[in-house]
Short mmCIF file of C-alpha atoms in Angstrom, two decimals:
data_model
loop_
_atom_site.label_atom_id
_atom_site.label_comp_id
_atom_site.label_asym_id
_atom_site.label_seq_id
_atom_site.Cartn_x
_atom_site.Cartn_y
_atom_site.Cartn_z
CA MET A 1 55.93 -117.27 215.94
CA ARG A 2 58.12 -116.60 212.62
CA GLY A 3 58.37 -119.97 210.27
CA PHE A 4 61.92 -121.37 209.58
CA GLU A 5 63.72 -121.25 206.26
CA THR A 6 64.63 -123.90 204.30
CA GLY A 7 68.56 -125.36 204.92
CA GLN A 8 68.16 -123.26 208.41
CA THR A 9 69.85 -125.34 211.58
CA VAL A 10 66.56 -126.18 213.92
CA VAL A 11 67.08 -128.09 217.44
CA ARG A 12 64.76 -130.70 218.20
CA ARG A 13 64.07 -131.00 222.13
CA ASP A 14 62.48 -133.74 224.31
CA VAL A 15 61.37 -131.80 227.48
CA HIS A 16 60.14 -133.54 230.42
CA ARG A 17 57.52 -132.23 232.11
CA SER A 18 59.67 -130.66 234.86
CA GLY A 19 61.24 -128.49 232.12
CA ARG A 20 64.29 -130.41 232.04
CA VAL A 21 65.54 -131.36 228.66
CA TRP A 22 65.79 -135.37 227.76
CA SER A 23 67.64 -135.04 224.42
CA GLU A 24 68.41 -132.37 221.92
CA LEU A 25 69.18 -132.94 218.22
CA ALA A 26 70.43 -130.86 215.57
CA LEU A 27 68.62 -130.47 212.20
CA ARG A 28 68.03 -129.10 209.35
CA VAL A 29 65.06 -127.71 208.13
CA VAL A 30 63.85 -128.82 204.41
CA ALA A 31 60.18 -127.43 204.60
CA ASP A 32 57.78 -125.08 207.01
CA ALA A 33 54.11 -124.99 205.78
CA GLY A 34 50.98 -125.14 207.57
CA GLU A 35 50.73 -128.79 207.64
CA ALA A 36 53.56 -129.64 209.12
CA LEU A 37 57.11 -128.80 209.70
CA VAL A 38 59.81 -131.42 208.02
CA THR A 39 63.61 -131.72 208.97
CA ALA A 40 66.22 -133.80 208.76
CA CYS A 41 70.18 -135.05 209.83
CA VAL A 42 72.87 -136.71 208.04
CA PRO A 43 75.24 -139.23 210.24
CA GLY A 44 77.34 -136.88 212.03
CA ALA A 45 75.14 -134.31 213.38
CA GLU A 46 75.36 -133.02 216.59
CA ALA A 47 73.03 -134.48 219.83
CA ARG A 48 72.56 -134.86 223.77
CA TRP A 49 70.99 -137.91 224.58
CA PRO A 50 70.59 -139.23 228.78
CA ALA A 51 73.52 -140.68 229.17
CA LEU A 52 72.20 -144.05 230.34
CA TYR A 53 70.75 -144.51 226.76
CA ALA A 54 73.52 -143.69 225.03
CA ARG A 55 75.14 -146.50 226.98
CA ALA A 56 72.36 -149.22 225.84
CA ARG A 57 72.34 -147.85 222.10
CA ALA A 58 76.31 -148.21 222.67
CA GLU A 59 76.21 -151.77 224.56
CA GLY A 60 73.00 -153.39 223.11
CA ASP A 61 71.63 -153.47 226.10
CA ARG A 62 68.05 -152.64 226.53
CA THR A 63 68.11 -153.63 230.28
CA VAL A 64 69.63 -150.00 230.65
CA ARG A 65 67.33 -148.25 228.60
CA THR A 66 64.40 -149.42 231.31
CA GLU A 67 67.24 -147.75 234.08
CA ALA A 68 67.52 -144.60 232.01
CA PHE A 69 63.23 -144.43 232.07
CA ASP A 70 63.50 -145.22 235.84
CA ALA A 71 66.23 -142.11 236.42
CA MET A 72 63.69 -140.15 234.02
CA ALA A 73 60.66 -140.62 236.85
CA SER A 74 62.83 -139.84 239.49
CA GLY A 75 64.28 -136.42 237.77
CA ARG A 76 67.92 -137.29 237.76
CA TRP A 77 70.36 -137.94 234.57
CA GLU A 78 72.76 -136.57 233.12
CA LEU A 79 72.66 -136.01 229.20
CA ALA A 80 75.99 -137.22 226.82
CA GLY A 81 77.11 -135.42 223.67
CA THR A 82 77.41 -137.61 220.99
CA VAL A 83 76.32 -137.48 217.14
CA TRP A 84 73.39 -139.03 215.22
CA GLN A 85 74.67 -142.44 213.27
CA GLU A 86 73.93 -145.13 210.26
CA THR A 87 71.07 -143.38 208.96
CA ASP A 88 69.91 -140.44 206.44
CA LEU A 89 66.91 -138.75 208.54
CA LEU A 90 63.53 -137.28 207.32
CA LEU A 91 61.13 -136.14 210.04
CA TRP A 92 57.64 -134.83 209.16
CA LYS A 93 55.63 -133.23 212.41
CA PRO A 94 52.36 -131.79 212.29
CA PRO A 95 51.93 -128.76 214.85
CA THR A 96 49.14 -130.19 217.11
CA SER A 97 49.70 -134.09 216.25
CA TRP A 98 50.57 -136.64 219.05
CA PHE A 99 53.12 -137.87 216.65
CA SER A 100 56.11 -137.54 213.90
CA ILE A 101 56.35 -139.33 210.99
CA ASN A 102 60.17 -140.17 210.06
CA ALA A 103 61.62 -141.57 207.01
CA PHE A 104 65.08 -143.52 207.55
CA PHE A 105 67.36 -144.17 204.52
CA VAL A 106 70.26 -146.49 204.32
CA PRO A 107 73.18 -146.25 202.11
CA GLU A 108 72.61 -148.51 198.81
CA GLY A 109 75.89 -148.52 196.02
CA ASP A 110 76.24 -145.09 195.61
CA GLY A 111 73.15 -143.39 196.68
CA ARG A 112 70.30 -144.19 199.55
CA ARG A 113 67.45 -146.30 199.88
CA LEU A 114 64.23 -145.77 201.71
CA ARG A 115 64.85 -148.29 204.77
CA ASN A 116 61.47 -147.69 206.70
CA TRP A 117 58.63 -145.84 207.83
CA TYR A 118 59.12 -144.99 211.59
CA VAL A 119 56.06 -143.57 213.55
CA ASN A 120 57.19 -141.94 216.89
CA PHE A 121 54.17 -141.59 219.68
CA GLU A 122 55.24 -138.16 220.96
CA HIS A 123 53.66 -134.20 222.04
CA PRO A 124 52.32 -131.88 220.17
CA THR A 125 55.24 -129.70 218.49
CA ARG A 126 56.27 -126.31 221.01
CA ARG A 127 57.79 -124.10 218.62
CA THR A 128 60.99 -122.54 220.05
CA ASP A 129 63.22 -119.55 218.67
CA THR A 130 65.60 -122.22 217.99
CA GLY A 131 63.59 -125.14 216.85
CA PHE A 132 60.64 -127.09 218.68
CA ASP A 133 60.26 -129.20 221.77
CA THR A 134 58.57 -132.19 221.85
CA LEU A 135 58.97 -135.73 224.38
CA ASP A 136 58.68 -139.08 222.68
CA LEU A 137 56.79 -141.03 224.66
CA THR A 138 58.35 -144.28 223.76
CA VAL A 139 55.62 -146.09 221.86
CA ASP A 140 56.35 -146.97 218.32
CA LEU A 141 54.79 -147.84 214.44
CA VAL A 142 57.60 -149.73 212.36
CA VAL A 143 56.39 -149.40 208.39
CA ALA A 144 57.52 -150.71 205.23
CA PRO A 145 59.04 -148.70 202.80
CA ASP A 146 55.71 -149.78 200.60
CA LEU A 147 53.34 -149.03 203.31
CA ALA A 148 51.74 -153.14 202.59
CA ARG A 149 53.08 -154.02 206.39
CA TRP A 150 53.61 -152.42 210.04
CA GLU A 151 54.28 -153.30 213.40
CA TRP A 152 54.57 -151.93 216.97
CA LYS A 153 57.58 -151.44 218.85
CA ASP A 154 58.78 -150.99 222.50
CA GLU A 155 55.00 -151.26 223.64
CA ASP A 156 57.00 -153.00 226.63
CA GLU A 157 58.79 -150.16 227.41
CA TYR A 158 55.70 -147.70 227.28
CA ALA A 159 53.84 -150.01 229.90
CA HIS A 160 56.68 -149.56 231.64
CA VAL A 161 56.52 -145.63 231.64
CA ARG A 162 52.85 -145.91 232.31
CA ARG A 163 53.61 -147.84 235.64
CA LEU A 164 55.99 -145.26 236.32
CA GLY A 165 54.06 -142.20 236.01
CA ILE A 166 56.05 -140.58 232.90
CA VAL A 167 52.67 -140.61 230.70
CA SER A 168 49.61 -140.03 232.11
CA ASP A 169 46.24 -141.25 231.38
CA THR A 170 45.48 -138.22 229.85
CA GLU A 171 48.57 -138.41 227.59
CA HIS A 172 47.50 -142.58 226.85
CA ARG A 173 44.22 -141.43 225.96
CA ALA A 174 46.04 -139.18 223.50
CA VAL A 175 48.24 -141.63 222.16
CA ASP A 176 45.54 -143.79 221.63
CA ALA A 177 43.64 -142.02 219.67
CA ALA A 178 46.76 -140.82 217.88
CA ARG A 179 47.83 -144.50 216.91
CA GLY A 180 43.48 -144.83 215.30
CA GLU A 181 44.93 -141.69 213.74
CA VAL A 182 47.90 -143.06 211.84
CA LEU A 183 46.52 -146.57 211.29
CA ALA A 184 43.81 -143.97 209.20
CA MET A 185 46.10 -142.44 207.44
CA LEU A 186 48.05 -145.65 206.57
CA THR A 187 44.82 -147.20 205.12
CA GLU A 188 43.96 -144.35 203.27
CA ARG A 189 47.39 -143.46 201.64
CA SER A 190 46.41 -139.55 203.58
CA GLY A 191 48.57 -137.13 205.18
CA VAL A 192 52.45 -137.60 204.38
CA PHE A 193 51.42 -141.05 202.97
CA ALA A 194 49.63 -139.26 200.10
CA GLN A 195 52.79 -138.62 198.93
CA ALA A 196 55.13 -141.24 200.10
CA GLU A 197 56.85 -141.76 196.77
CA GLN A 198 58.05 -138.15 196.75
CA TRP A 199 59.41 -138.32 200.14
CA ALA A 200 60.95 -141.73 199.76
CA ALA A 201 62.53 -140.03 196.58
CA TRP A 202 64.04 -137.14 199.30
CA ARG A 203 67.74 -136.59 199.43
CA TRP A 204 69.77 -134.67 201.55
CA GLU A 205 71.52 -131.30 199.95
CA PRO A 206 74.84 -132.21 199.30
CA ALA A 207 75.43 -128.36 200.26
CA TRP A 208 74.19 -128.09 203.83
CA PRO A 209 76.67 -128.85 206.71
CA THR A 210 76.25 -131.96 208.91
CA PRO A 211 73.76 -130.08 211.67
CA ARG A 212 75.69 -128.50 214.86
CA LEU A 213 73.69 -127.88 218.00
CA PRO A 214 74.44 -123.96 218.76
CA GLN A 215 76.64 -123.21 221.30
CA THR A 216 74.22 -122.27 223.73
CA ALA A 217 72.46 -125.68 223.85
CA GLN A 218 76.27 -127.56 223.89
CA ARG A 219 76.62 -125.27 227.22
CA MET A 220 73.14 -126.45 228.51
CA GLY A 221 73.45 -128.38 231.76
CA PRO A 222 71.48 -130.96 232.40
CA GLU A 223 69.20 -128.97 234.41
CA GLY A 224 68.26 -126.12 231.60
CA GLY A 225 64.76 -126.55 230.28
#
């Protein structure tokens, strides 16, 4: 499949094994090279999330997030239109890795500063005509801007989705291997972390409009895949 051009809008979709879309986020391409597809968005970028997940975020109630995973296990959920909020996001996705590395930037004075790195453990990339598909597997690693400290996040939710069968034994083994791979990258300052200072200095291209979902994605119902 052809590569994407810098500045092009692409859509990241989380797709359940049933083929149903779990979430969509509009992004713009920063770079598309063999080692990774690098994309980004800013507040206002269009997205669609499970309605229960959106409610949990709005209310700050993590128990509703648990309900969202229960809905995923049952195969019944609805998507709600929303927008990305608060942070500029830079997303580095190696094609065959069971993770993506994200950098979150927040306002500081007249500019932006890197708040933290954030490793999402998820399915390897499946390219589509409009972007790429993956599936977030809930467990994450939060890394300090200087890479000196990190902590695991959402281990409780990961245990829950394991119990529900959302994450299979095969996927669990892949996540375990990916955890070791990421920790080695941090220790050795390899992969994206070899260029941590360069990426920490990244800023959104002002000429780029805020990413919007394609009309076909906006019309796609919750059964779409």
